[in-house]
Amino acid sequence: MNSPLLTTEMSDELERRIAVTGMGMVGSFGVGIDALWQTLEDGGVTFAPCSRYTTDLPSAEAHAPDLRRLLRTATAARAPLVSQFALAATHFALLQAGIKLGKQIANEQIALVYGTSNGPGAATQEIYEDLLNAGPAAVKPRVFQESVFNAPASLSSIQFGIKGPIIVLPAGLAAGAHVLLQAQILLAQEDVHAVIALCADELCEGLQSGARMVRYHSGPLTNTSCGAHPYDLRNQGPVTSEGACALVLERADRATARGTEILAELAGVACGNDAYRLAHNAPDGRGLSAAIHACLQDAEASASDVGAVISGAVTRADETVEQAALLSVFAGEPPPVSSVKGGIGVAMGASALLDAALSVESLRRRTIPPTPRHEVPTQGLTLDIVTQSRVVPQLDAVLSTSIGINGLYGAALFRRMV
């Protein structure tokens, strides 16, 4: 494809802007942004106990594509699911971005930033079970090397020939925003042309049981037809999910020069922490409010520019935090809010990046996605929760928020590239 001619002024402006040129994802909804959007339109997936282990807790299980056929590699197909999810998401994101990579086409100018909440939890659990049941000699070397947090990132690097910097961030439910922030920092370096922002997590019996033991759920989630309903009075806590999401980010001048489609602009991103109390978030929303203000400042945007919010809230406590923050930032009149976790579950570290991808797709469709299973509004709720897809012809900027345990926050603003 022929490169368009750019004036010096245009080139300088685009050099400072970050374009989203590819998105790939796999989760309880299937594969790809169209599958995710359609699942939300249809009211969400059916929550049921994970088929891979014994549990009475509902979940939103995902299934990795056949990597033997997709990537023509048997090694990747034997990797833990978290790595398989990561590889599939990266493949589809690169495909959409039109970037050809592989072991024979390695690239030193492409970086990878990987975020996760629990890492290879199933592999770690297997190691501890072997240690406790049979001693150190029973630990399998293959499982040990797959239990480190950087395993999915390293496998992606090897599979796709990514030879630029690799950064791994265990940032919990706010991993998506932290990955985007680090990608923004890397793209300020002249020798980094593109960054793959990747988040992945997998369901694990030990971690899901642990969440119940620390009372992350506010009620007994044993009814497989119920579960997390953010901003709904029936919200008893998260239905745990899994999967991966990858975004290809590159400087807009390079994306324009190679003629690829720009899906949206990452206009601003910020992260923060409220330093409130262990295992608790400040209920007045001060941490999230600060992150949103910093994000808007980074984007050189005002609150009035934001046309919609993709919510990062999961628990009842999160709802209190997010509503307080939004009412503060938007002077009592927040834009419409959509919360999708009641339809697809909470994909742990991948959840915030999935929200970011939905922000991009909302701009492309000029439509705010629906909030599945929202039927009984939380008492005292003053936000405009989008319950059915809402077409907004002038939708030019979407804010994605994230709220992590222990007061960790993130905010990312996506804009239509004009």
Coordinates of C-alpha atoms in Angstrom, one line a residue:
M1 CA 0.0 0.0 0.0
N2 CA 1.4 3.4 -0.9
S3 CA 2.4 5.7 1.9
P4 CA 0.5 9.0 2.1
L5 CA 2.4 12.2 1.8
L6 CA 2.7 14.0 5.1
T7 CA 3.6 17.6 5.7
T8 CA 6.2 18.3 8.4
E9 CA 3.6 19.8 10.6
M10 CA 1.2 16.8 10.2
S11 CA 4.1 14.4 10.8
D12 CA 5.2 16.2 14.0
E13 CA 1.6 16.1 15.4
L14 CA 1.1 12.5 14.5
E15 CA 4.4 11.5 16.0
R16 CA 3.1 12.5 19.4
R17 CA -0.2 10.6 19.1
I18 CA -0.7 6.9 19.8
A19 CA -2.9 4.8 17.4
V20 CA -4.6 1.6 18.1
T21 CA -4.2 -0.5 15.0
G22 CA -5.1 -4.0 16.1
M23 CA -7.2 -5.8 18.7
G24 CA -7.3 -9.5 19.5
M25 CA -9.2 -11.3 22.3
V26 CA -10.4 -14.6 23.6
G27 CA -12.8 -15.2 26.5
S28 CA -16.0 -16.6 27.7
F29 CA -17.7 -14.9 24.8
G30 CA -15.6 -16.7 22.2
V31 CA -13.0 -15.1 19.9
G32 CA -12.8 -11.5 18.7
I33 CA -14.5 -8.2 19.3
D34 CA -17.6 -9.0 17.2
A35 CA -18.2 -12.1 19.3
L36 CA -17.8 -10.0 22.5
W37 CA -20.2 -7.3 21.3
Q38 CA -22.8 -9.9 20.2
T39 CA -22.6 -11.7 23.5
L40 CA -23.4 -8.5 25.3
E41 CA -26.3 -7.8 22.9
D42 CA -27.6 -11.3 23.6
G43 CA -27.6 -10.8 27.4
G44 CA -24.3 -12.5 28.3
V45 CA -23.0 -16.0 28.7
T46 CA -24.4 -18.7 30.9
F47 CA -22.5 -18.9 34.2
A48 CA -21.7 -22.4 35.4
P49 CA -19.0 -24.1 37.5
C50 CA -15.7 -24.5 35.7
S51 CA -15.5 -27.9 34.0
R52 CA -11.8 -28.4 34.7
Y53 CA -12.1 -28.8 38.5
T54 CA -14.7 -29.4 41.2
T55 CA -16.4 -26.3 42.5
D56 CA -19.8 -25.0 43.3
L57 CA -19.0 -21.4 42.4
P58 CA -20.2 -20.1 39.0
S59 CA -17.7 -19.0 36.5
A60 CA -17.4 -17.8 32.9
E61 CA -15.1 -20.4 31.3
A62 CA -13.2 -19.7 28.1
H63 CA -11.8 -22.1 25.5
A64 CA -8.6 -21.4 23.6
P65 CA -8.6 -21.8 19.8
D66 CA -6.7 -24.7 18.4
L67 CA -3.2 -23.4 18.3
R68 CA -1.9 -26.3 16.3
R69 CA -4.0 -25.1 13.4
L70 CA -3.9 -21.4 14.2
L71 CA -0.1 -21.1 14.7
R72 CA 1.0 -24.4 13.3
T73 CA 2.8 -25.3 16.5
A74 CA 2.3 -28.2 18.9
T75 CA 4.5 -26.7 21.6
A76 CA 2.1 -23.7 22.1
A77 CA -0.9 -26.0 22.2
R78 CA 0.6 -27.9 25.2
A79 CA 1.2 -24.7 27.2
P80 CA -1.0 -23.7 30.2
L81 CA -4.2 -22.1 29.2
V82 CA -3.1 -18.6 30.2
S83 CA -0.3 -18.8 27.7
Q84 CA -2.6 -20.2 25.0
F85 CA -5.0 -17.3 25.6
A86 CA -2.1 -14.8 25.3
L87 CA -0.8 -16.3 22.1
A88 CA -4.2 -16.4 20.4
A89 CA -5.0 -12.8 21.4
T90 CA -1.6 -11.6 20.2
H91 CA -1.9 -13.4 16.9
F92 CA -5.3 -11.8 16.1
A93 CA -4.2 -8.3 17.1
L94 CA -1.1 -8.5 14.9
L95 CA -3.2 -9.9 12.1
Q96 CA -5.6 -6.9 12.2
A97 CA -2.8 -4.5 12.5
G98 CA -1.2 -5.9 9.4
I99 CA 2.1 -6.6 11.1
K100 CA 3.8 -9.9 10.0
L101 CA 5.9 -11.4 12.7
G102 CA 7.4 -14.9 13.3
K103 CA 10.5 -16.7 14.2
Q104 CA 11.9 -16.0 10.8
I105 CA 10.7 -12.3 10.7
A106 CA 11.9 -11.1 14.1
N107 CA 11.6 -7.4 14.9
E108 CA 13.7 -5.4 17.4
Q109 CA 11.5 -2.3 17.2
I110 CA 8.3 -4.0 18.6
A111 CA 7.9 -4.2 22.4
L112 CA 5.5 -6.3 24.5
V113 CA 4.0 -5.3 27.8
Y114 CA 2.2 -8.1 29.6
G115 CA -0.2 -7.7 32.6
T116 CA -1.9 -10.3 34.7
S117 CA -3.6 -10.7 38.0
N118 CA -2.8 -14.3 39.0
G119 CA -0.3 -15.4 36.4
P120 CA -0.1 -19.2 35.6
G121 CA -2.2 -20.0 38.7
A122 CA -3.0 -23.6 37.7
A123 CA 0.6 -24.4 37.1
T124 CA 1.6 -22.9 40.5
Q125 CA -1.2 -24.9 42.2
E126 CA 0.1 -28.1 40.5
I127 CA 3.6 -27.5 41.8
Y128 CA 2.4 -27.0 45.4
E129 CA 0.2 -30.1 45.3
D130 CA 3.2 -32.1 44.1
L131 CA 5.4 -30.7 46.8
L132 CA 3.0 -31.3 49.6
N133 CA 1.9 -34.8 48.4
A134 CA 5.2 -36.3 47.2
G135 CA 8.1 -33.9 47.9
P136 CA 10.4 -31.8 45.7
A137 CA 11.3 -34.7 43.4
A138 CA 7.8 -34.9 42.2
V139 CA 7.8 -31.3 40.8
K140 CA 7.7 -31.5 37.0
P141 CA 10.4 -29.3 35.3
R142 CA 8.1 -28.4 32.5
V143 CA 5.4 -27.2 34.9
F144 CA 8.0 -25.3 36.9
Q145 CA 9.2 -23.2 33.9
E146 CA 5.6 -22.5 33.0
S147 CA 4.7 -21.3 36.6
V148 CA 6.7 -18.0 36.4
F149 CA 4.7 -14.9 35.7
N150 CA 6.6 -14.0 32.5
A151 CA 5.9 -17.3 30.8
P152 CA 3.0 -16.1 28.6
A153 CA 5.1 -13.0 27.5
S154 CA 8.2 -15.1 26.8
L155 CA 6.2 -17.6 24.8
S156 CA 4.6 -14.8 22.8
S157 CA 8.1 -13.3 22.2
I158 CA 9.4 -16.6 20.9
Q159 CA 6.4 -17.4 18.8
F160 CA 6.2 -14.0 17.1
G161 CA 9.8 -12.9 17.0
I162 CA 9.3 -9.9 19.3
K163 CA 12.9 -8.8 20.2
G164 CA 12.2 -5.4 21.6
P165 CA 11.7 -4.8 25.4
I166 CA 9.4 -7.1 27.3
I167 CA 7.8 -5.8 30.6
V168 CA 5.7 -7.9 32.9
L169 CA 3.3 -6.3 35.4
P170 CA 1.3 -8.3 38.0
A171 CA -1.2 -5.5 38.6
G172 CA -4.4 -7.3 39.4
L173 CA -7.8 -6.0 38.0
A174 CA -6.1 -2.7 37.1
A175 CA -3.5 -4.5 34.9
G176 CA -5.0 -3.1 31.7
A177 CA -4.4 0.5 32.5
H178 CA -0.9 -0.2 33.8
V179 CA 0.0 -2.0 30.6
L180 CA -1.3 0.9 28.5
L181 CA 0.6 3.4 30.6
Q182 CA 3.8 1.5 30.2
A183 CA 3.2 1.1 26.5
Q184 CA 2.8 4.9 26.2
I185 CA 6.1 5.4 28.0
L186 CA 7.9 2.9 25.6
L187 CA 6.5 4.6 22.5
A188 CA 8.2 7.8 23.6
Q189 CA 11.5 6.1 22.7
E190 CA 12.7 6.5 19.2
D191 CA 13.7 2.9 18.7
V192 CA 10.3 1.5 19.7
H193 CA 7.9 1.6 16.7
A194 CA 5.0 -0.4 18.2
V195 CA 3.9 -2.0 21.5
I196 CA 1.7 -5.1 22.0
A197 CA -0.3 -4.4 25.1
L198 CA -1.3 -7.8 26.4
C199 CA -3.2 -9.1 29.4
A200 CA -4.2 -12.7 30.3
D201 CA -5.5 -14.8 33.1
E202 CA -6.9 -18.3 33.6
L203 CA -9.4 -19.8 36.0
C204 CA -7.8 -21.8 38.8
E205 CA -9.5 -23.9 41.6
G206 CA -7.1 -22.6 44.3
L207 CA -7.5 -18.9 43.4
Q208 CA -11.3 -19.1 43.0
S209 CA -11.6 -20.9 46.4
G210 CA -9.3 -18.3 47.9
A211 CA -11.4 -15.5 46.7
R212 CA -14.4 -17.1 48.5
M213 CA -12.3 -17.6 51.7
V214 CA -11.4 -13.9 52.0
R215 CA -15.0 -13.0 51.4
Y216 CA -14.5 -11.3 48.0
H217 CA -18.0 -12.5 47.4
S218 CA -20.6 -10.8 49.6
G219 CA -23.0 -13.8 49.3
P220 CA -23.2 -17.5 48.5
L221 CA -22.8 -17.6 44.7
T222 CA -24.1 -21.1 44.2
N223 CA -27.0 -20.4 41.8
T224 CA -25.5 -20.9 38.3
S225 CA -28.1 -18.5 36.8
C226 CA -27.0 -15.6 39.0
G227 CA -23.7 -13.9 39.9
A228 CA -22.2 -10.5 39.4
H229 CA -24.5 -7.8 38.4
P230 CA -22.6 -4.5 38.7
Y231 CA -24.9 -1.6 39.6
D232 CA -27.6 -4.1 40.3
L233 CA -29.1 -4.7 43.8
R234 CA -28.5 -8.5 43.3
N235 CA -24.7 -8.0 43.0
Q236 CA -23.1 -10.5 45.4
G237 CA -19.6 -10.3 44.0
P238 CA -17.8 -11.2 40.9
V239 CA -18.3 -14.3 38.7
T240 CA -14.7 -15.2 37.9
S241 CA -13.8 -15.5 34.2
E242 CA -10.6 -15.9 32.1
G243 CA -9.1 -15.1 28.7
A244 CA -6.8 -12.6 27.1
C245 CA -6.9 -9.3 25.2
A246 CA -4.1 -7.7 23.1
L247 CA -4.0 -4.2 21.6
V248 CA -1.4 -3.1 19.0
L249 CA -0.3 0.5 19.7
E250 CA 2.0 2.5 17.5
R251 CA 2.9 6.1 16.9
A252 CA 0.2 7.5 14.5
D253 CA 2.8 8.8 12.0
R254 CA 4.2 5.3 11.5
A255 CA 0.7 3.8 11.3
T256 CA -0.3 6.4 8.7
A257 CA 2.9 6.0 6.7
R258 CA 2.4 2.3 6.3
G259 CA -1.3 2.7 5.4
T260 CA -2.9 0.7 8.1
E261 CA -6.4 1.4 9.5
I262 CA -6.3 3.4 12.7
L263 CA -9.1 2.1 15.0
A264 CA -8.8 4.8 17.6
E265 CA -6.4 7.0 19.5
L266 CA -5.1 6.3 23.0
A267 CA -5.4 9.9 24.0
G268 CA -4.6 9.6 27.7
V269 CA -3.9 7.1 30.4
A270 CA -3.1 7.4 34.1
C271 CA -2.8 5.1 37.1
G272 CA -2.9 5.7 40.9
N273 CA -3.4 4.4 44.4
D274 CA -5.4 5.9 47.3
A275 CA -3.1 4.5 50.1
Y276 CA -6.2 4.0 52.1
R277 CA -6.2 0.6 53.9
L278 CA -5.1 -2.9 53.1
A279 CA -7.9 -4.8 51.2
H280 CA -10.1 -1.7 51.1
N281 CA -10.6 1.1 48.7
A282 CA -11.3 4.7 49.9
P283 CA -15.2 4.9 49.5
D284 CA -15.1 8.6 48.6
G285 CA -13.5 7.7 45.3
R286 CA -10.5 9.9 45.8
G287 CA -8.1 7.5 44.1
L288 CA -10.2 6.9 41.0
S289 CA -11.1 10.6 40.8
A290 CA -7.4 11.5 40.8
A291 CA -6.6 8.9 38.1
I292 CA -9.4 10.2 35.8
H293 CA -8.3 13.8 36.3
A294 CA -4.7 12.8 35.4
C295 CA -5.9 10.9 32.4
L296 CA -7.9 13.8 31.1
Q297 CA -4.9 16.1 31.6
D298 CA -2.7 13.7 29.8
A299 CA -5.1 13.7 26.9
E300 CA -5.5 17.5 27.0
A301 CA -9.2 16.9 27.3
S302 CA -12.0 18.2 29.5
A303 CA -14.6 16.2 31.3
S304 CA -17.2 17.5 28.8
D305 CA -15.4 15.7 25.9
V306 CA -16.2 12.3 27.3
G307 CA -19.3 10.7 25.8
A308 CA -19.4 7.4 27.7
V309 CA -17.7 5.4 30.5
I310 CA -17.0 1.7 30.4
S311 CA -17.1 0.8 34.1
G312 CA -14.4 -1.0 36.0
A313 CA -16.6 -1.7 39.0
V314 CA -17.0 -5.3 40.2
T315 CA -18.2 -5.4 43.8
R316 CA -20.7 -3.3 45.8
A317 CA -17.7 -1.4 47.3
D318 CA -16.4 -0.7 43.8
E319 CA -19.8 0.8 42.8
T320 CA -19.6 3.2 45.7
V321 CA -16.1 4.2 44.8
E322 CA -16.8 4.7 41.0
Q323 CA -20.1 6.6 41.5
A324 CA -18.4 9.0 43.9
A325 CA -15.5 9.5 41.5
L326 CA -17.7 10.1 38.5
L327 CA -20.0 12.5 40.2
S328 CA -16.9 14.4 41.4
V329 CA -15.1 14.5 38.1
F330 CA -18.1 15.3 36.0
A331 CA -19.6 17.9 38.4
G332 CA -22.7 15.7 39.2
E333 CA -23.5 15.0 35.6
P334 CA -21.5 11.9 34.4
P335 CA -22.0 10.6 30.9
P336 CA -23.8 7.3 30.3
V337 CA -22.1 4.3 31.9
S338 CA -21.9 0.7 30.7
S339 CA -20.8 -2.2 32.8
V340 CA -20.2 -5.5 30.9
K341 CA -18.9 -7.8 33.6
G342 CA -22.4 -9.1 34.5
G343 CA -22.5 -10.6 31.0
I344 CA -19.0 -12.1 30.5
G345 CA -17.7 -12.4 34.1
V346 CA -14.6 -10.8 35.5
A347 CA -11.6 -11.9 33.4
M348 CA -9.2 -10.8 36.2
G349 CA -6.1 -9.2 34.8
A350 CA -7.6 -9.2 31.3
S351 CA -10.8 -7.5 32.3
A352 CA -9.6 -3.8 32.1
L353 CA -8.0 -4.3 28.7
L354 CA -11.2 -5.9 27.4
D355 CA -13.0 -2.8 28.6
A356 CA -10.4 -0.7 26.7
A357 CA -11.1 -2.7 23.6
L358 CA -14.8 -2.1 24.0
S359 CA -14.1 1.6 24.3
V360 CA -12.4 1.4 20.9
E361 CA -15.2 -0.6 19.4
S362 CA -17.8 1.8 20.8
L363 CA -16.1 4.7 19.0
R364 CA -16.0 2.7 15.8
R365 CA -19.7 1.8 16.0
R366 CA -20.7 5.2 17.7
T367 CA -22.7 3.0 20.0
I368 CA -22.4 2.4 23.8
P369 CA -22.7 -1.4 24.6
P370 CA -25.4 -2.6 26.9
T371 CA -25.1 -3.6 30.6
P372 CA -26.3 -7.2 30.6
R373 CA -28.6 -8.5 33.4
H374 CA -29.2 -5.1 34.8
E375 CA -32.7 -5.3 36.2
V376 CA -32.8 -4.1 39.8
P377 CA -30.9 -0.9 40.2
T378 CA -28.7 -0.4 43.3
Q379 CA -30.4 1.8 45.9
G380 CA -29.1 5.4 45.8
L381 CA -27.8 4.9 42.2
T382 CA -27.7 8.2 40.3
L383 CA -25.7 7.1 37.2
D384 CA -27.2 6.7 33.8
I385 CA -26.6 2.9 33.3
V386 CA -27.0 1.9 29.6
T387 CA -29.2 -1.2 29.6
Q388 CA -29.6 -1.5 25.8
S389 CA -27.2 -0.6 23.1
R390 CA -27.4 3.2 22.7
V391 CA -26.4 4.9 19.4
V392 CA -24.6 8.2 20.0
P393 CA -23.8 9.8 16.6
Q394 CA -21.5 12.3 18.2
L395 CA -19.6 9.8 20.3
D396 CA -16.0 10.9 20.0
A397 CA -14.3 10.0 23.3
V398 CA -14.8 7.0 25.7
L399 CA -13.3 6.7 29.1
S400 CA -12.4 3.2 30.5
T401 CA -11.9 2.9 34.3
S402 CA -10.4 0.2 36.4
I403 CA -10.6 -0.6 40.1
G404 CA -8.2 -3.0 41.7
I405 CA -8.1 -4.5 45.2
N406 CA -6.0 -2.5 47.8
G407 CA -6.8 0.9 46.2
L408 CA -5.3 0.4 42.8
Y409 CA -6.9 2.5 40.0
G410 CA -6.5 3.2 36.3
A411 CA -8.2 5.4 33.6
A412 CA -7.7 5.4 29.9
L413 CA -9.3 7.8 27.4
F414 CA -9.8 6.7 23.7
R415 CA -10.7 9.1 21.0
R416 CA -11.7 8.9 17.4
M417 CA -8.6 9.7 15.3
V418 CA -9.3 12.8 13.1

